[in-house]
Amino acid sequence: MHKKIFAVLVSAYASLASIGVVYADQKLTPIPKISNEWSFELTPYLWLPSISSTLSYKDQYINTADLSMNNVVSNLKSGAMIAGEVRYGNWGMMADMVTATLQKTSNTPVTPAPGQTFTVANKATLQETILTGAVTYNLLNNQNANLDGLLGVRWIGVTASLNLVVDGTSTALSDSKAMSTVDPIVGFKGRYRIADSTWYVPFYADIGSGGGTTNLTWQAMAGIGKTIEKWIDVSLIYRGLYYDMDSSKTNGQGLLQKTTFQGPQLSATFRF
C-alpha cells in the first residue's frame, strides 16, 4: 500500500516538474532569441521632439530657430513615423522613417499711409523626411542582453517655403528652398533585461559623416520597455538626433547648419 502511494506521489511530482519546465520554456522574455529562421518586427511610434536649428539663407542671413514640443504639435499638419526589421540568424536589416510637415499661418495688419490698412497673410511651411537604413549583425545574445552592430546610411531631405499675400491687392511673394544629404553611419543597438523580468532598457546609437553637406551627424536613444506578449512590447524612450552641415559645400545654398531634434518617443513593436 505504501509503495503504491509512494509511486503515485513520485508520478505526481514528475508531472508537476514537467509542467514547470514547460512553463519556464514559455516564460516571457524581452530578449529575442537568435535562430536560423526568418523573423520580422514592425514598430509604429510617436516622436515629439523639440527642434533647435541654425538657419542660413544664401550665406546672407543666419539665425537660430527654436521650436518647443508644444510648438511642433500645434503646427504639425501631417506626419508618419515607423520602423521595421527583418532578421535571419545573426544577420538582419533595419529601416526607420520619420516624415513631418509643419505649417504656420498668420495675418498682420499694415498701415502704409493714413487711412490705408492692408492685411499681410503669410504662410510658412517646413517639410522634412529622415530615412535610416542599415545592415545589422548580432554581437551578443544571452538571457539578459542582446547587442547588434550596424552599418548603414541616413538620408535627410528638407523643403522650406514662405508665401506672403497682401489682401485686396495683387501683391504676392513666394520663395522655396530645398536640400538633402546622404551620410554613412556606424553604430549599435540592443536591449538589456531588468532583473530577470519582462521589463528592459532599449538603447541605440550611431554616428556618421562624409555626406555631401554633412560635417557630422549622430543619433542616440535610451529608455524603458516592457514585453506584453510574445508578439508585442511597448517602450518609452528619449531620442536625440543631431546634424552639423556645411553650407560652403553647396556654394552657399545650405538651409540648415546645426540642428538638434530631441524629445520623448512612445513605441509599440509587433513581431511576426
Protein backbone atom coordinates (compact mmCIF):
# COMPACT_ATOMS: atom_id res chain seq x y z
CA MET A 1 0.00 0.00 0.00
CA HIS A 2 2.77 2.39 0.99
CA LYS A 3 4.64 1.53 -2.19
CA LYS A 4 1.57 2.41 -4.30
CA ILE A 5 1.13 5.74 -2.51
CA PHE A 6 4.84 6.50 -2.98
CA ALA A 7 4.59 5.63 -6.67
CA VAL A 8 1.58 7.95 -7.08
CA LEU A 9 3.41 10.78 -5.32
CA VAL A 10 6.51 10.32 -7.47
CA SER A 11 4.35 10.30 -10.60
CA ALA A 12 2.53 13.47 -9.49
CA TYR A 13 5.80 15.19 -8.69
CA ALA A 14 7.22 14.26 -12.10
CA SER A 15 4.10 15.64 -13.78
CA LEU A 16 4.34 18.92 -11.85
CA ALA A 17 8.05 19.16 -12.65
CA SER A 18 7.37 18.68 -16.36
CA ILE A 19 4.68 21.37 -16.23
CA GLY A 20 7.19 23.65 -14.53
CA VAL A 21 9.73 23.00 -17.28
CA VAL A 22 7.15 23.79 -19.95
CA TYR A 23 6.18 26.98 -18.10
CA ALA A 24 9.83 28.00 -17.85
CA ASP A 25 10.26 27.44 -21.55
CA GLN A 26 7.19 29.57 -22.26
CA LYS A 27 8.08 32.33 -19.79
CA LEU A 28 8.01 35.75 -21.39
CA THR A 29 11.36 37.34 -22.05
CA PRO A 30 12.15 40.68 -23.69
CA ILE A 31 15.37 39.31 -25.18
CA PRO A 32 14.93 37.94 -28.74
CA LYS A 33 16.36 34.52 -29.46
CA ILE A 34 18.75 34.13 -32.37
CA SER A 35 17.70 31.28 -34.68
CA ASN A 36 18.07 30.27 -38.30
CA GLU A 37 14.51 31.30 -39.07
CA TRP A 38 13.06 34.47 -40.56
CA SER A 39 11.64 36.95 -38.07
CA PHE A 40 10.03 40.34 -38.64
CA GLU A 41 9.37 43.40 -36.50
CA LEU A 42 7.19 46.42 -37.23
CA THR A 43 7.27 49.45 -34.93
CA PRO A 44 4.89 52.38 -35.36
CA TYR A 45 5.79 55.19 -32.98
CA LEU A 46 5.14 58.79 -31.99
CA TRP A 47 8.17 61.06 -31.55
CA LEU A 48 7.57 64.59 -30.25
CA PRO A 49 10.91 66.41 -30.38
CA SER A 50 11.79 69.99 -29.71
CA ILE A 51 13.85 71.48 -32.55
CA SER A 52 16.79 73.85 -32.32
CA SER A 53 18.43 74.92 -35.56
CA THR A 54 20.81 77.49 -37.00
CA LEU A 55 19.35 78.57 -40.34
CA SER A 56 21.23 80.00 -43.31
CA TYR A 57 19.89 81.54 -46.49
CA LYS A 58 22.44 82.08 -49.26
CA ASP A 59 25.04 82.86 -46.60
CA GLN A 60 23.37 86.27 -46.15
CA TYR A 61 21.10 85.61 -43.18
CA ILE A 62 21.88 83.36 -40.25
CA ASN A 63 19.59 82.95 -37.27
CA THR A 64 18.73 80.44 -34.57
CA ALA A 65 15.23 78.96 -34.54
CA ASP A 66 13.86 77.11 -31.52
CA LEU A 67 10.60 75.17 -31.54
CA SER A 68 9.34 73.60 -28.32
CA MET A 69 7.45 70.31 -28.32
CA ASN A 70 4.19 72.26 -27.94
CA ASN A 71 5.07 74.42 -30.96
CA VAL A 72 5.77 71.32 -33.05
CA VAL A 73 2.47 69.68 -32.05
CA SER A 74 0.38 72.82 -32.66
CA ASN A 75 1.95 73.45 -36.09
CA LEU A 76 2.00 69.81 -37.25
CA LYS A 77 0.00 69.44 -40.46
CA SER A 78 0.84 65.80 -41.31
CA GLY A 79 3.36 63.12 -40.45
CA ALA A 80 4.24 59.44 -40.31
CA MET A 81 6.75 57.54 -38.17
CA ILE A 82 7.53 53.84 -38.49
CA ALA A 83 10.46 51.43 -38.19
CA GLY A 84 10.95 47.80 -39.19
CA GLU A 85 13.47 44.99 -39.07
CA VAL A 86 13.91 41.60 -40.70
CA ARG A 87 16.33 39.01 -39.35
CA TYR A 88 17.70 35.59 -40.26
CA GLY A 89 20.25 34.13 -37.88
CA ASN A 90 22.83 36.67 -36.80
CA TRP A 91 22.16 38.94 -39.79
CA GLY A 92 19.41 41.48 -40.17
CA MET A 93 18.26 44.62 -41.97
CA MET A 94 16.55 47.60 -40.34
CA ALA A 95 14.82 50.72 -41.64
CA ASP A 96 13.37 53.81 -39.98
CA MET A 97 11.30 56.66 -41.44
CA VAL A 98 10.25 59.99 -39.97
CA THR A 99 8.34 62.45 -42.15
CA ALA A 100 6.51 65.56 -40.99
CA THR A 101 5.11 68.80 -42.37
CA LEU A 102 4.96 71.84 -40.11
CA GLN A 103 2.92 74.84 -41.20
CA LYS A 104 2.19 78.16 -39.56
CA THR A 105 -0.08 80.91 -40.86
CA SER A 106 -0.66 84.43 -39.56
CA ASN A 107 -2.25 87.73 -40.58
CA THR A 108 -0.51 91.02 -39.89
CA PRO A 109 -2.20 94.44 -40.37
CA VAL A 110 -0.05 97.03 -42.18
CA THR A 111 -0.80 100.79 -42.49
CA PRO A 112 1.43 102.25 -45.26
CA ALA A 113 -0.37 105.62 -45.17
CA PRO A 114 -3.06 107.33 -43.07
CA GLY A 115 -6.43 105.86 -43.88
CA GLN A 116 -4.92 102.84 -45.66
CA THR A 117 -4.75 99.49 -43.91
CA PHE A 118 -3.85 96.20 -45.53
CA THR A 119 -3.57 92.71 -44.12
CA VAL A 120 -0.47 90.69 -44.98
CA ALA A 121 -1.21 86.97 -44.88
CA ASN A 122 1.88 84.78 -44.56
CA LYS A 123 2.24 81.00 -44.57
CA ALA A 124 5.49 79.27 -43.66
CA THR A 125 5.86 75.55 -44.38
CA LEU A 126 8.65 73.15 -43.42
CA GLN A 127 8.59 69.60 -44.80
CA GLU A 128 11.20 67.18 -43.52
CA THR A 129 11.89 63.49 -44.11
CA ILE A 130 14.57 61.37 -42.42
CA LEU A 131 15.29 57.83 -43.63
CA THR A 132 17.73 55.47 -41.92
CA GLY A 133 18.68 52.03 -43.25
CA ALA A 134 21.32 49.59 -42.02
CA VAL A 135 22.59 46.03 -42.07
CA THR A 136 22.90 44.54 -38.59
CA TYR A 137 24.93 41.68 -37.11
CA ASN A 138 24.41 40.16 -33.67
CA LEU A 139 27.41 40.53 -31.34
CA LEU A 140 25.89 39.30 -28.07
CA ASN A 141 22.79 37.29 -27.20
CA ASN A 142 22.04 35.72 -23.83
CA GLN A 143 19.15 35.63 -21.36
CA ASN A 144 19.82 39.18 -20.14
CA ALA A 145 21.14 41.14 -23.11
CA ASN A 146 21.09 41.49 -26.87
CA LEU A 147 23.55 43.64 -28.81
CA ASP A 148 23.75 44.26 -32.58
CA GLY A 149 26.34 46.21 -34.53
CA LEU A 150 25.06 48.17 -37.54
CA LEU A 151 26.38 49.75 -40.71
CA GLY A 152 24.18 51.83 -42.98
CA VAL A 153 23.18 55.26 -44.29
CA ARG A 154 20.89 58.11 -43.29
CA TRP A 155 19.17 60.48 -45.73
CA ILE A 156 17.58 63.75 -44.76
CA GLY A 157 15.54 65.98 -47.06
CA VAL A 158 14.18 69.40 -46.09
CA THR A 159 11.97 71.82 -48.03
CA ALA A 160 11.11 75.24 -46.61
CA SER A 161 8.71 77.68 -48.26
CA LEU A 162 7.27 81.11 -47.46
CA ASN A 163 4.20 82.71 -49.06
CA LEU A 164 3.16 86.34 -48.50
CA VAL A 165 -0.06 87.84 -49.84
CA VAL A 166 -1.37 91.37 -49.32
CA ASP A 167 -5.15 91.06 -49.11
CA GLY A 168 -7.08 93.22 -51.52
CA THR A 169 -4.13 93.70 -53.87
CA SER A 170 -2.25 91.71 -56.47
CA THR A 171 0.95 91.85 -54.41
CA ALA A 172 2.30 88.40 -53.58
CA LEU A 173 5.68 86.92 -52.77
CA SER A 174 6.73 83.31 -52.51
CA ASP A 175 10.05 81.59 -52.02
CA SER A 176 11.08 77.98 -51.53
CA LYS A 177 14.31 76.20 -50.77
CA ALA A 178 15.21 72.50 -50.60
CA MET A 179 18.24 70.48 -49.58
CA SER A 180 19.12 66.83 -48.98
CA THR A 181 22.14 64.79 -47.98
CA VAL A 182 23.10 61.11 -47.57
CA ASP A 183 25.60 60.04 -44.92
CA PRO A 184 27.16 56.68 -43.99
CA ILE A 185 26.63 55.71 -40.35
CA VAL A 186 28.02 53.10 -37.97
CA GLY A 187 26.63 52.18 -34.57
CA PHE A 188 24.97 49.65 -32.31
CA LYS A 189 21.57 48.86 -30.82
CA GLY A 190 20.07 46.39 -28.36
CA ARG A 191 18.28 45.90 -25.07
CA TYR A 192 19.14 44.87 -21.50
CA ARG A 193 16.75 42.85 -19.35
CA ILE A 194 15.87 44.23 -15.91
CA ALA A 195 16.09 41.77 -13.00
CA ASP A 196 15.02 38.66 -14.94
CA SER A 197 11.64 40.29 -15.71
CA THR A 198 9.68 41.34 -18.79
CA TRP A 199 10.99 44.92 -18.37
CA TYR A 200 14.04 46.02 -20.34
CA VAL A 201 16.21 49.00 -21.28
CA PRO A 202 16.29 49.64 -25.06
CA PHE A 203 19.27 51.56 -26.44
CA TYR A 204 20.58 52.77 -29.80
CA ALA A 205 23.47 54.94 -31.01
CA ASP A 206 25.02 55.80 -34.36
CA ILE A 207 27.44 58.36 -35.78
CA GLY A 208 28.27 59.37 -39.33
CA SER A 209 29.90 61.91 -41.63
CA GLY A 210 31.15 62.32 -45.15
CA GLY A 211 27.87 63.17 -46.89
CA GLY A 212 27.55 65.92 -49.46
CA THR A 213 26.93 68.67 -46.90
CA THR A 214 27.41 67.00 -43.54
CA ASN A 215 30.30 67.56 -41.15
CA LEU A 216 28.80 65.29 -38.50
CA THR A 217 25.55 63.51 -37.66
CA TRP A 218 24.65 61.33 -34.71
CA GLN A 219 21.58 59.73 -33.18
CA ALA A 220 21.03 58.22 -29.72
CA MET A 221 18.10 56.65 -27.85
CA ALA A 222 17.54 55.09 -24.42
CA GLY A 223 14.53 54.41 -22.21
CA ILE A 224 12.42 51.66 -20.72
CA GLY A 225 10.21 48.99 -22.27
CA LYS A 226 8.02 46.03 -21.36
CA THR A 227 7.13 42.85 -23.21
CA ILE A 228 3.34 42.38 -23.03
CA GLU A 229 3.07 39.18 -25.07
CA LYS A 230 5.46 37.21 -27.26
CA TRP A 231 4.31 39.22 -30.25
CA ILE A 232 4.20 42.74 -28.79
CA ASP A 233 6.08 45.07 -26.50
CA VAL A 234 5.90 48.79 -25.74
CA SER A 235 8.58 51.30 -24.85
CA LEU A 236 9.06 54.91 -23.82
CA ILE A 237 12.43 56.37 -24.77
CA TYR A 238 14.21 59.69 -25.12
CA ARG A 239 15.58 60.23 -28.62
CA GLY A 240 18.08 62.74 -29.93
CA LEU A 241 19.24 63.43 -33.49
CA TYR A 242 21.91 65.96 -34.49
CA TYR A 243 23.16 67.38 -37.79
CA ASP A 244 26.09 69.72 -38.41
CA MET A 245 26.04 70.82 -42.06
CA ASP A 246 28.46 72.98 -44.04
CA SER A 247 26.86 75.45 -46.47
CA SER A 248 30.24 76.06 -48.14
CA LYS A 249 29.97 72.57 -49.66
CA THR A 250 26.85 73.65 -51.55
CA ASN A 251 28.08 77.03 -52.77
CA GLY A 252 26.27 78.90 -50.04
CA GLN A 253 22.95 77.20 -50.63
CA GLY A 254 22.79 75.36 -47.30
CA LEU A 255 19.49 75.61 -45.45
CA LEU A 256 20.29 74.03 -42.07
CA GLN A 257 23.61 74.42 -40.28
CA LYS A 258 23.46 72.91 -36.78
CA THR A 259 20.17 71.21 -35.94
CA THR A 260 19.14 69.18 -32.88
CA PHE A 261 15.95 67.15 -32.54
CA GLN A 262 15.31 65.78 -29.05
CA GLY A 263 12.28 64.53 -27.17
CA PRO A 264 10.22 61.57 -25.92
CA GLN A 265 9.11 58.71 -28.16
CA LEU A 266 6.35 56.18 -27.49
CA SER A 267 6.61 52.93 -29.49
CA ALA A 268 4.80 49.63 -29.95
CA THR A 269 6.72 46.74 -31.55
CA PHE A 270 4.86 43.88 -33.25
CA ARG A 271 6.73 40.64 -34.00
CA PHE A 272 5.83 38.08 -36.66
